[in-house]
Amino acid sequence: MRQFFFCALAAVIAAVIGLAPAYYVSLTILAGIDALAATGLIVLIQAGQVSLGHAAYVGLGAYASAILTRDVGLTPWLGLLAGAAVAALAALPLGFVALKLRGTYLPLATLAWGMAVYVTLVAATPITGGPSGFDHVPPLRVAGVDLGVAGGAERGCAALVWLLVLLATVSLARLLRSRQGRALRAIRHHEALAVAFGINPARVKIVAFVLSAALAGFAGALYAHQAQFVSPAPFGLGASFTLLIVVMLGGIGHPVGAVLGAITVALTNLTLQTVFSGLISRIGPVEPVAFGLLLVVLLLKWPGGIWSALEPHLPPRARRQSIRPSVLCGRPATDARKAEPILELRHVEKRFGGLQALCDVSLRVLPQAILGLIGPNGAGKSTAFNIMSGLSRPTSGEVLMDGRCLKGRPWQVIGQGLARTFQHVKLVEGMSVLENVALGAFWRGNAGWIACLIGLDRAEEAATLQAAAAALACVGLTAQADLPCSSLPLGRQRLVEIARAIAAAPALLLLDEPAAGLRAGEKAALAALLQRLRSEGMTIVLVEHDIDLVMRSVDRLVVLNTGRVLADGPALKVRNDPRVIDAYIGAGVA
Amino acid sequence: MDTYLFLGIDGLTSGAIYALLALSLVLVQTATRVVNIAQGEYLMLGAMTLASLLDGDVPPTLGLVLAGGLLCLAPDIAALWTSPRRFVRAALPYCLLAALALTLVYITLHVLPGTVMSMATTLVLVTLTGPIIYRLSVRPKLDADAVVLVIVSVGVQMVVHGLALILWGAEPRPVAAAVQGGVVGAGVFVSWQAVAILVVAGLATLGLYAFFELTLAGKALRAASVSRRGAQLCGIAPERAGAISFALGAGLSALGGMLVAPLVTANVDIGFVVGLKAFVGATFGGLVTYPLALAGVALVGVLDSFSAYAASGYRDAIVFMLVIPIMLWRSGRAGQWEGDR
C-alpha cells in the first residue's frame, strides 16, 4: 500500500515525461533538479540545521562541472561528481561553524555564506564569465545520444533526471531509517541524549552539511549539462528561498517531500503564469508575494507540509523480518561476584565558579548490586550523576571504571560500559518506540554513512533491531514497539528510557529519578524490573527521591548532603543512621 | 592618504547605518528570539516612504498599514456578532492608530510639507508596520523553534519586498538630503548628512542602551527573551514585549533608511543586503552586547568601502565571507553539554 503510493507517484511522473508536450517536459526537468537539491535540504533539517543560501551550492556545482568539462575536458559524468565535490567542500566551513554555534545565528551565517559564494560567482568574470555566464557546456551522453535541451532530447534528459531523483529519494529514505539516520534525528531533538549514547554531534552536523551541499552541487551540475549554458541568475537568493519553500511545502518528514514540494511549486508557478498572466502584467510580479505568503502560512498552520497530510493515510512500513524477542538483557552474569568495584569515585571535587557542588566525594559501586544515591535537594546528586556518567569532569579527583580512569570525550563514555537515563525523559519525537530503543545500540554498531545510504548495513541493522526488541521485551513493552514514542504515557516513556539504556548492553546502568511521576503500580513494576536486571548481572546506580522504592530496591545506600558523603553502607543501617534521619528524612518521622 | 581618509569616513557613515540595523536586529532577537531576515526591509520602507512623501504622493505604506491592521483585527471582526464588546475593545486602539496615520499623511501632504514633517510621518508609518508584522507572522506561533521563526521571517521578507516592488516599482527615487553641504576638514569633504547619520546613530545607541539597562520596560523585554514562562510569571506579557520590540526595531531601521536615502538613491532593493551586512557586524557582539556589535559594524562599514574601492565586484563577497571567521572566533569556547537540567 505504501509502495503503491510511491509507485503511483512515479507512474504519474513517468507518464508526464513520456506523453506531455515538450515544453512541459522541460519544466519537469527543472522540477526534478529542484527536488534533487531539496532532498539534501531535508536531510539537513532533519539534523536540526538549516541552510538559507542553499542555491549557492547548486550554482557552484553547475559552474564547477561546466568549467571542468568545457575547458579541461573532463567527461560530463565525472563532472557531476566534481560538481558535488566542490559544493561539499564549500559547505565544509559551515559545518565547523555549526559545531560551535547552536540554533539562532547559524541560519543567518548560512545565508551570508551562500550570498558570498553567489557574489563570487558573479564577480569572478575571468573564470565564470561574469553576469552573462557562458555556453557550449557539453551535454551528458547516453548510448551515443546527447541529453542536452539544445539537441531536443528533453524526454531522455527528464528520464535521467527523475531516475536520479528516485535514486536519491530511496537512498536518503534508507539513510534516515538507518543507524546514522537515527543519530541525525536524535541530535535535532536532544543533543545531550545523543552524546550520552555515543553519538558525536559535531561529526553528524558536518556530514549533514557536506551531504546536503553535495546533493545540491550534483543537481547544479546536472542543470548545467542539460541546459548547456550557465549564468548566475538561477542561483541567487530567490532560488535559495524557493528551495526552502519546496521543502516546507512538501514536508520535511521524508525525502519524498522534496518531490511533492518541487512538483507543487512548479504547478503553482505554471498556474500563476497562465491563469493570472493578465493580473501579473497589470500589477507586476506577484509570485514572490504569493510564495512568501505561502511560506508563512505553511509554517504557522501546516508545518509538516503535504507529506504530513498524506502519511497518516498510508499504512506503516512493514518490517522486513519479524523480530523474535529474547528475554536476555544486559551482560551475562559473571560467575563469581568480584570484589573490585565497577565504578569508583576517588576524592571527587566539583566547583562551579565559587560554588562547591561536591567536596571530597568517594564512593564505590560494586558489581551486580544496586546502589542508591539519595540526598536532599541541592545535595549534589545531579552533579555526582553527571560526573559518573562522564558528561562533566570533576574539578579534581578521579573517576575509575573497571579500575581504569574514565577517559575521552563525553560520547566515548558509553563505550566503556556506562549507560544512563534522564530525569526529564528525552525520547526522540517522531521515532517509534523501537527506533528510540535502537539508539541505545548505536555505539555497538559501525555502519557508516555510505553503507546506510546504499544498504550495506542490512545484517547489522537486523541485529540492532533484534537487540532493541530484546531490551523492549525486558521492560515488557513488546506490544508497543511500533507506536510513536510520544503516544505513550509518562510511566511507559520512562520504561522506554530504561530499555534504551539496556540496549546499550552496559556493565553499569545509571538511573536518574526513574520513578518521578510514576503511579504506585508502575513503581512496583519498576522495582521488580530492577531486581530482575540485577539478577541477570546488571549493576545499577539509582538516584531517586522515593525513599520506599529505594529501600525496596537497593543493596547499599549513599547519602549526600551539601556536597559531602554523609553516610555510606548497607541500606537498612544507613536508613536508621540518626545523622541521615536528621539531615534528610527529618527528625521525628522515622 | 586623502583617499584612505575619505574611505574611512565613508565606511564609518555606512557603518552607522548598519549600526541602526544591527541594533534593531539585536533588539528584536533578544525580545522575541526571531533572527529577523526581514529587518532590512524596514530600512527600505523608511527610504521609500520618505521618497513618496517628499514627492507629494500618498505613500503606499499607508495602505499597507491600514490593510495590515484590518488583517490583525480579522479574528475580532469574525467575532463581531457573538461579542460586540470584545470587538470594540480590540478595534479601538487600531482605529486610533489608523486615524493618527491618516492625519499625519494628510498634514504632511497638504498642511505642513517639508523634510522634517515627512520624516516624522515616515517614522510613525513604518513603526506601525512592525507590530502588525509581529501580530501576523510571529505571534500565532510563539513557541516555535528558533529555526522555524527564521524561515517565517524569510517569508515575510519575500512578501514585504514583493509588495514594495509592486507598489513603488523598480525605478530608484532620488531623495534630497535633509541638510545640504558639508565641511572640509583635513583635506576631506564631509557632508552634513554623514555627520547627521553619525550623530543620530550614536544617540539611538545611547538611548537604547539606557532603555535596556535603566528602565523597567527594557529589563522586562530582556527577561521575556530569556524565558517566556518566567517573564509571564513576573507579569510580563511576552506578546506585548514582542510587539514593542518589533515596533522599536522597525522605527530604528526606518530611521536608518531615511538617513541613507539621500546617499544612495532610494530603491526597493536596498534593504536586504544592508540587513545582512548589519548582521555580520552584529555577530561580533554575538548579537547581544551593544558596544561590541557597534565596533563590529564600524569595522564592516570600513571594510565595505575599502573593498568597494579595491575590488568592487567582490565587495559583498568579502564582507559576507567574514561571517565564518567571526563566528568561529566569537564562539571559541564551545559550550559543554549540560546534564539533565
PDB file of C-alpha atoms in Angstrom, chain B residues 70-254:
ATOM      1  CA  LEU B  70      -7.508  45.156   9.253  1.00  0.00           C
ATOM      2  CA  LEU B  71      -5.953  41.692   8.905  1.00  0.00           C
ATOM      3  CA  CYS B  72      -4.848  41.796  12.542  1.00  0.00           C
ATOM      4  CA  LEU B  73      -8.412  42.609  13.509  1.00  0.00           C
ATOM      5  CA  ALA B  74      -9.877  39.825  11.360  1.00  0.00           C
ATOM      6  CA  PRO B  75     -10.438  37.357  14.235  1.00  0.00           C
ATOM      7  CA  ASP B  76     -12.225  40.064  16.207  1.00  0.00           C
ATOM      8  CA  ILE B  77     -14.311  41.084  13.235  1.00  0.00           C
ATOM      9  CA  ALA B  78     -15.338  37.443  12.887  1.00  0.00           C
ATOM     10  CA  ALA B  79     -16.473  37.549  16.497  1.00  0.00           C
ATOM     11  CA  LEU B  80     -18.402  40.784  15.950  1.00  0.00           C
ATOM     12  CA  TRP B  81     -21.866  39.181  16.187  1.00  0.00           C
ATOM     13  CA  THR B  82     -21.166  36.946  19.153  1.00  0.00           C
ATOM     14  CA  SER B  83     -19.451  39.520  21.355  1.00  0.00           C
ATOM     15  CA  PRO B  84     -19.595  43.074  20.077  1.00  0.00           C
ATOM     16  CA  ARG B  85     -17.942  44.321  23.244  1.00  0.00           C
ATOM     17  CA  ARG B  86     -14.801  42.320  22.501  1.00  0.00           C
ATOM     18  CA  PHE B  87     -14.739  43.774  19.017  1.00  0.00           C
ATOM     19  CA  VAL B  88     -14.993  47.335  20.260  1.00  0.00           C
ATOM     20  CA  ARG B  89     -12.316  46.801  22.849  1.00  0.00           C
ATOM     21  CA  ALA B  90      -9.950  45.259  20.281  1.00  0.00           C
ATOM     22  CA  ALA B  91     -10.767  47.699  17.490  1.00  0.00           C
ATOM     23  CA  LEU B  92     -10.406  50.908  19.463  1.00  0.00           C
ATOM     24  CA  PRO B  93      -6.575  51.124  19.530  1.00  0.00           C
ATOM     25  CA  TYR B  94      -6.439  50.105  15.869  1.00  0.00           C
ATOM     26  CA  CYS B  95      -8.885  52.871  14.927  1.00  0.00           C
ATOM     27  CA  LEU B  96      -6.946  55.451  16.894  1.00  0.00           C
ATOM     28  CA  LEU B  97      -3.663  54.457  15.256  1.00  0.00           C
ATOM     29  CA  ALA B  98      -5.266  54.407  11.816  1.00  0.00           C
ATOM     30  CA  ALA B  99      -6.651  57.901  12.445  1.00  0.00           C
ATOM     31  CA  LEU B 100      -3.191  59.040  13.548  1.00  0.00           C
ATOM     32  CA  ALA B 101      -1.589  57.634  10.398  1.00  0.00           C
ATOM     33  CA  LEU B 102      -4.212  59.194   8.114  1.00  0.00           C
ATOM     34  CA  THR B 103      -3.979  62.568   9.857  1.00  0.00           C
ATOM     35  CA  LEU B 104      -0.200  62.635   9.703  1.00  0.00           C
ATOM     36  CA  VAL B 105      -0.149  61.804   5.997  1.00  0.00           C
ATOM     37  CA  TYR B 106      -2.810  64.457   5.343  1.00  0.00           C
ATOM     38  CA  ILE B 107      -0.906  67.113   7.282  1.00  0.00           C
ATOM     39  CA  THR B 108       2.360  66.248   5.563  1.00  0.00           C
ATOM     40  CA  LEU B 109       0.866  66.440   2.093  1.00  0.00           C
ATOM     41  CA  HIS B 110      -1.496  69.381   2.451  1.00  0.00           C
ATOM     42  CA  VAL B 111      -0.770  71.468   5.531  1.00  0.00           C
ATOM     43  CA  LEU B 112       2.853  71.334   6.505  1.00  0.00           C
ATOM     44  CA  PRO B 113       5.033  69.809   3.797  1.00  0.00           C
ATOM     45  CA  GLY B 114       8.761  69.650   4.382  1.00  0.00           C
ATOM     46  CA  THR B 115      11.549  67.304   5.219  1.00  0.00           C
ATOM     47  CA  VAL B 116      11.098  67.237   8.975  1.00  0.00           C
ATOM     48  CA  MET B 117       7.364  66.580   8.865  1.00  0.00           C
ATOM     49  CA  SER B 118       7.862  63.941   6.161  1.00  0.00           C
ATOM     50  CA  MET B 119      10.453  62.178   8.278  1.00  0.00           C
ATOM     51  CA  ALA B 120       8.196  62.210  11.315  1.00  0.00           C
ATOM     52  CA  THR B 121       5.298  60.768   9.349  1.00  0.00           C
ATOM     53  CA  THR B 122       7.537  58.131   7.775  1.00  0.00           C
ATOM     54  CA  LEU B 123       8.802  57.143  11.191  1.00  0.00           C
ATOM     55  CA  VAL B 124       5.268  56.660  12.520  1.00  0.00           C
ATOM     56  CA  LEU B 125       4.064  54.741   9.457  1.00  0.00           C
ATOM     57  CA  VAL B 126       6.978  52.310   9.342  1.00  0.00           C
ATOM     58  CA  THR B 127       6.997  51.860  13.105  1.00  0.00           C
ATOM     59  CA  LEU B 128       3.367  50.751  12.849  1.00  0.00           C
ATOM     60  CA  THR B 129       4.258  48.055  10.320  1.00  0.00           C
ATOM     61  CA  GLY B 130       6.488  46.372  12.927  1.00  0.00           C
ATOM     62  CA  PRO B 131       3.805  45.239  15.389  1.00  0.00           C
ATOM     63  CA  ILE B 132       1.466  44.391  12.520  1.00  0.00           C
ATOM     64  CA  ILE B 133       4.018  42.006  11.040  1.00  0.00           C
ATOM     65  CA  TYR B 134       4.696  40.613  14.507  1.00  0.00           C
ATOM     66  CA  ARG B 135       0.997  40.033  15.089  1.00  0.00           C
ATOM     67  CA  LEU B 136       0.569  38.265  11.738  1.00  0.00           C
ATOM     68  CA  SER B 137       3.760  36.222  11.468  1.00  0.00           C
ATOM     69  CA  VAL B 138       5.264  35.532  14.895  1.00  0.00           C
ATOM     70  CA  ARG B 139       2.502  35.737  17.459  1.00  0.00           C
ATOM     71  CA  PRO B 140       0.388  32.896  16.064  1.00  0.00           C
ATOM     72  CA  LYS B 141       3.248  30.544  16.892  1.00  0.00           C
ATOM     73  CA  LEU B 142       5.221  31.901  19.819  1.00  0.00           C
ATOM     74  CA  ASP B 143       6.523  28.505  20.896  1.00  0.00           C
ATOM     75  CA  ALA B 144       8.017  27.621  17.517  1.00  0.00           C
ATOM     76  CA  ASP B 145      11.646  26.585  17.084  1.00  0.00           C
ATOM     77  CA  ALA B 146      14.044  29.472  16.504  1.00  0.00           C
ATOM     78  CA  VAL B 147      14.792  27.895  13.114  1.00  0.00           C
ATOM     79  CA  VAL B 148      11.113  27.956  12.171  1.00  0.00           C
ATOM     80  CA  LEU B 149      10.894  31.609  13.185  1.00  0.00           C
ATOM     81  CA  VAL B 150      13.860  32.406  10.932  1.00  0.00           C
ATOM     82  CA  ILE B 151      12.201  30.751   7.961  1.00  0.00           C
ATOM     83  CA  VAL B 152       8.977  32.621   8.739  1.00  0.00           C
ATOM     84  CA  SER B 153      10.965  35.847   8.537  1.00  0.00           C
ATOM     85  CA  VAL B 154      12.246  34.710   5.126  1.00  0.00           C
ATOM     86  CA  GLY B 155       8.606  34.523   4.035  1.00  0.00           C
ATOM     87  CA  VAL B 156       7.934  37.964   5.476  1.00  0.00           C
ATOM     88  CA  GLN B 157      10.943  39.336   3.595  1.00  0.00           C
ATOM     89  CA  MET B 158       9.584  37.933   0.326  1.00  0.00           C
ATOM     90  CA  VAL B 159       6.138  39.414   0.942  1.00  0.00           C
ATOM     91  CA  VAL B 160       7.302  42.877   2.013  1.00  0.00           C
ATOM     92  CA  HIS B 161       9.902  43.162  -0.732  1.00  0.00           C
ATOM     93  CA  GLY B 162       7.481  41.799  -3.330  1.00  0.00           C
ATOM     94  CA  LEU B 163       4.734  44.215  -2.287  1.00  0.00           C
ATOM     95  CA  ALA B 164       7.164  47.130  -2.356  1.00  0.00           C
ATOM     96  CA  LEU B 165       8.219  46.153  -5.875  1.00  0.00           C
ATOM     97  CA  ILE B 166       4.573  46.111  -6.973  1.00  0.00           C
ATOM     98  CA  LEU B 167       3.651  49.351  -5.184  1.00  0.00           C
ATOM     99  CA  TRP B 168       6.711  51.501  -5.885  1.00  0.00           C
ATOM    100  CA  GLY B 169       8.143  49.836  -8.989  1.00  0.00           C
ATOM    101  CA  ALA B 170      11.778  49.072  -9.618  1.00  0.00           C
ATOM    102  CA  GLU B 171      12.929  52.596 -10.531  1.00  0.00           C
ATOM    103  CA  PRO B 172      15.147  54.311  -7.977  1.00  0.00           C
ATOM    104  CA  ARG B 173      13.934  57.581  -6.449  1.00  0.00           C
ATOM    105  CA  PRO B 174      16.359  60.359  -5.639  1.00  0.00           C
ATOM    106  CA  VAL B 175      15.842  61.886  -2.205  1.00  0.00           C
ATOM    107  CA  ALA B 176      17.193  65.322  -1.337  1.00  0.00           C
ATOM    108  CA  ALA B 177      19.433  65.489   1.709  1.00  0.00           C
ATOM    109  CA  ALA B 178      17.849  66.922   4.839  1.00  0.00           C
ATOM    110  CA  VAL B 179      20.765  69.281   5.163  1.00  0.00           C
ATOM    111  CA  GLN B 180      22.795  70.349   2.139  1.00  0.00           C
ATOM    112  CA  GLY B 181      26.503  70.997   2.078  1.00  0.00           C
ATOM    113  CA  GLY B 182      29.199  69.935   4.445  1.00  0.00           C
ATOM    114  CA  VAL B 183      32.534  70.795   5.953  1.00  0.00           C
ATOM    115  CA  VAL B 184      36.077  70.366   4.714  1.00  0.00           C
ATOM    116  CA  GLY B 185      38.414  69.019   7.341  1.00  0.00           C
ATOM    117  CA  ALA B 186      41.944  67.641   6.893  1.00  0.00           C
ATOM    118  CA  GLY B 187      41.521  67.995   3.164  1.00  0.00           C
ATOM    119  CA  VAL B 188      38.443  65.764   3.032  1.00  0.00           C
ATOM    120  CA  PHE B 189      34.876  66.846   2.376  1.00  0.00           C
ATOM    121  CA  VAL B 190      32.376  65.526   4.902  1.00  0.00           C
ATOM    122  CA  SER B 191      28.717  66.114   4.126  1.00  0.00           C
ATOM    123  CA  TRP B 192      26.366  67.271   6.841  1.00  0.00           C
ATOM    124  CA  GLN B 193      24.277  64.241   6.000  1.00  0.00           C
ATOM    125  CA  ALA B 194      27.156  61.976   7.039  1.00  0.00           C
ATOM    126  CA  VAL B 195      27.562  63.948  10.250  1.00  0.00           C
ATOM    127  CA  ALA B 196      23.820  63.674  10.904  1.00  0.00           C
ATOM    128  CA  ILE B 197      23.963  59.924  10.359  1.00  0.00           C
ATOM    129  CA  LEU B 198      26.790  59.518  12.858  1.00  0.00           C
ATOM    130  CA  VAL B 199      25.080  61.717  15.446  1.00  0.00           C
ATOM    131  CA  VAL B 200      21.675  60.067  15.121  1.00  0.00           C
ATOM    132  CA  ALA B 201      23.159  56.564  15.220  1.00  0.00           C
ATOM    133  CA  GLY B 202      25.146  57.497  18.314  1.00  0.00           C
ATOM    134  CA  LEU B 203      22.113  58.959  20.063  1.00  0.00           C
ATOM    135  CA  ALA B 204      19.941  55.977  19.166  1.00  0.00           C
ATOM    136  CA  THR B 205      22.549  53.622  20.560  1.00  0.00           C
ATOM    137  CA  LEU B 206      22.819  55.531  23.809  1.00  0.00           C
ATOM    138  CA  GLY B 207      19.060  55.735  24.109  1.00  0.00           C
ATOM    139  CA  LEU B 208      18.603  52.038  23.535  1.00  0.00           C
ATOM    140  CA  TYR B 209      21.380  51.180  25.935  1.00  0.00           C
ATOM    141  CA  ALA B 210      19.785  53.336  28.600  1.00  0.00           C
ATOM    142  CA  PHE B 211      16.392  51.814  27.834  1.00  0.00           C
ATOM    143  CA  PHE B 212      17.605  48.261  28.348  1.00  0.00           C
ATOM    144  CA  GLU B 213      19.883  48.912  31.290  1.00  0.00           C
ATOM    145  CA  LEU B 214      17.989  51.528  33.242  1.00  0.00           C
ATOM    146  CA  THR B 215      14.256  51.226  32.622  1.00  0.00           C
ATOM    147  CA  LEU B 216      11.912  48.569  33.923  1.00  0.00           C
ATOM    148  CA  ALA B 217      10.287  48.186  30.490  1.00  0.00           C
ATOM    149  CA  GLY B 218      13.689  47.463  28.932  1.00  0.00           C
ATOM    150  CA  LYS B 219      14.520  44.917  31.579  1.00  0.00           C
ATOM    151  CA  ALA B 220      11.125  43.320  31.045  1.00  0.00           C
ATOM    152  CA  LEU B 221      11.895  42.953  27.327  1.00  0.00           C
ATOM    153  CA  ARG B 222      15.169  41.247  28.122  1.00  0.00           C
ATOM    154  CA  ALA B 223      13.518  38.989  30.643  1.00  0.00           C
ATOM    155  CA  ALA B 224      10.867  37.973  28.139  1.00  0.00           C
ATOM    156  CA  SER B 225      13.534  36.784  25.725  1.00  0.00           C
ATOM    157  CA  VAL B 226      15.371  34.665  28.260  1.00  0.00           C
ATOM    158  CA  SER B 227      12.340  32.813  29.496  1.00  0.00           C
ATOM    159  CA  ARG B 228       8.845  33.335  28.243  1.00  0.00           C
ATOM    160  CA  ARG B 229       7.341  31.374  31.098  1.00  0.00           C
ATOM    161  CA  GLY B 230       9.451  33.123  33.692  1.00  0.00           C
ATOM    162  CA  ALA B 231       8.579  36.556  32.344  1.00  0.00           C
ATOM    163  CA  GLN B 232       4.910  35.607  32.264  1.00  0.00           C
ATOM    164  CA  LEU B 233       5.052  34.615  35.895  1.00  0.00           C
ATOM    165  CA  CYS B 234       6.514  38.026  36.668  1.00  0.00           C
ATOM    166  CA  GLY B 235       3.605  39.706  34.951  1.00  0.00           C
ATOM    167  CA  ILE B 236       5.292  40.487  31.636  1.00  0.00           C
ATOM    168  CA  ALA B 237       3.129  39.623  28.646  1.00  0.00           C
ATOM    169  CA  PRO B 238       5.523  38.218  26.033  1.00  0.00           C
ATOM    170  CA  GLU B 239       3.128  39.234  23.266  1.00  0.00           C
ATOM    171  CA  ARG B 240       3.399  42.829  24.383  1.00  0.00           C
ATOM    172  CA  ALA B 241       7.176  42.597  24.687  1.00  0.00           C
ATOM    173  CA  GLY B 242       7.328  41.182  21.166  1.00  0.00           C
ATOM    174  CA  ALA B 243       5.111  43.876  19.694  1.00  0.00           C
ATOM    175  CA  ILE B 244       7.114  46.630  21.383  1.00  0.00           C
ATOM    176  CA  SER B 245      10.436  45.270  20.204  1.00  0.00           C
ATOM    177  CA  PHE B 246       9.172  44.866  16.651  1.00  0.00           C
ATOM    178  CA  ALA B 247       7.914  48.463  16.746  1.00  0.00           C
ATOM    179  CA  LEU B 248      11.216  49.786  18.095  1.00  0.00           C
ATOM    180  CA  GLY B 249      13.177  47.718  15.597  1.00  0.00           C
ATOM    181  CA  ALA B 250      11.054  48.933  12.697  1.00  0.00           C
ATOM    182  CA  GLY B 251      11.405  52.547  13.826  1.00  0.00           C
ATOM    183  CA  LEU B 252      15.185  52.367  14.227  1.00  0.00           C
ATOM    184  CA  SER B 253      15.587  50.683  10.852  1.00  0.00           C
ATOM    185  CA  ALA B 254      13.305  53.241   9.197  1.00  0.00           C
TER     186      ALA B 254
END
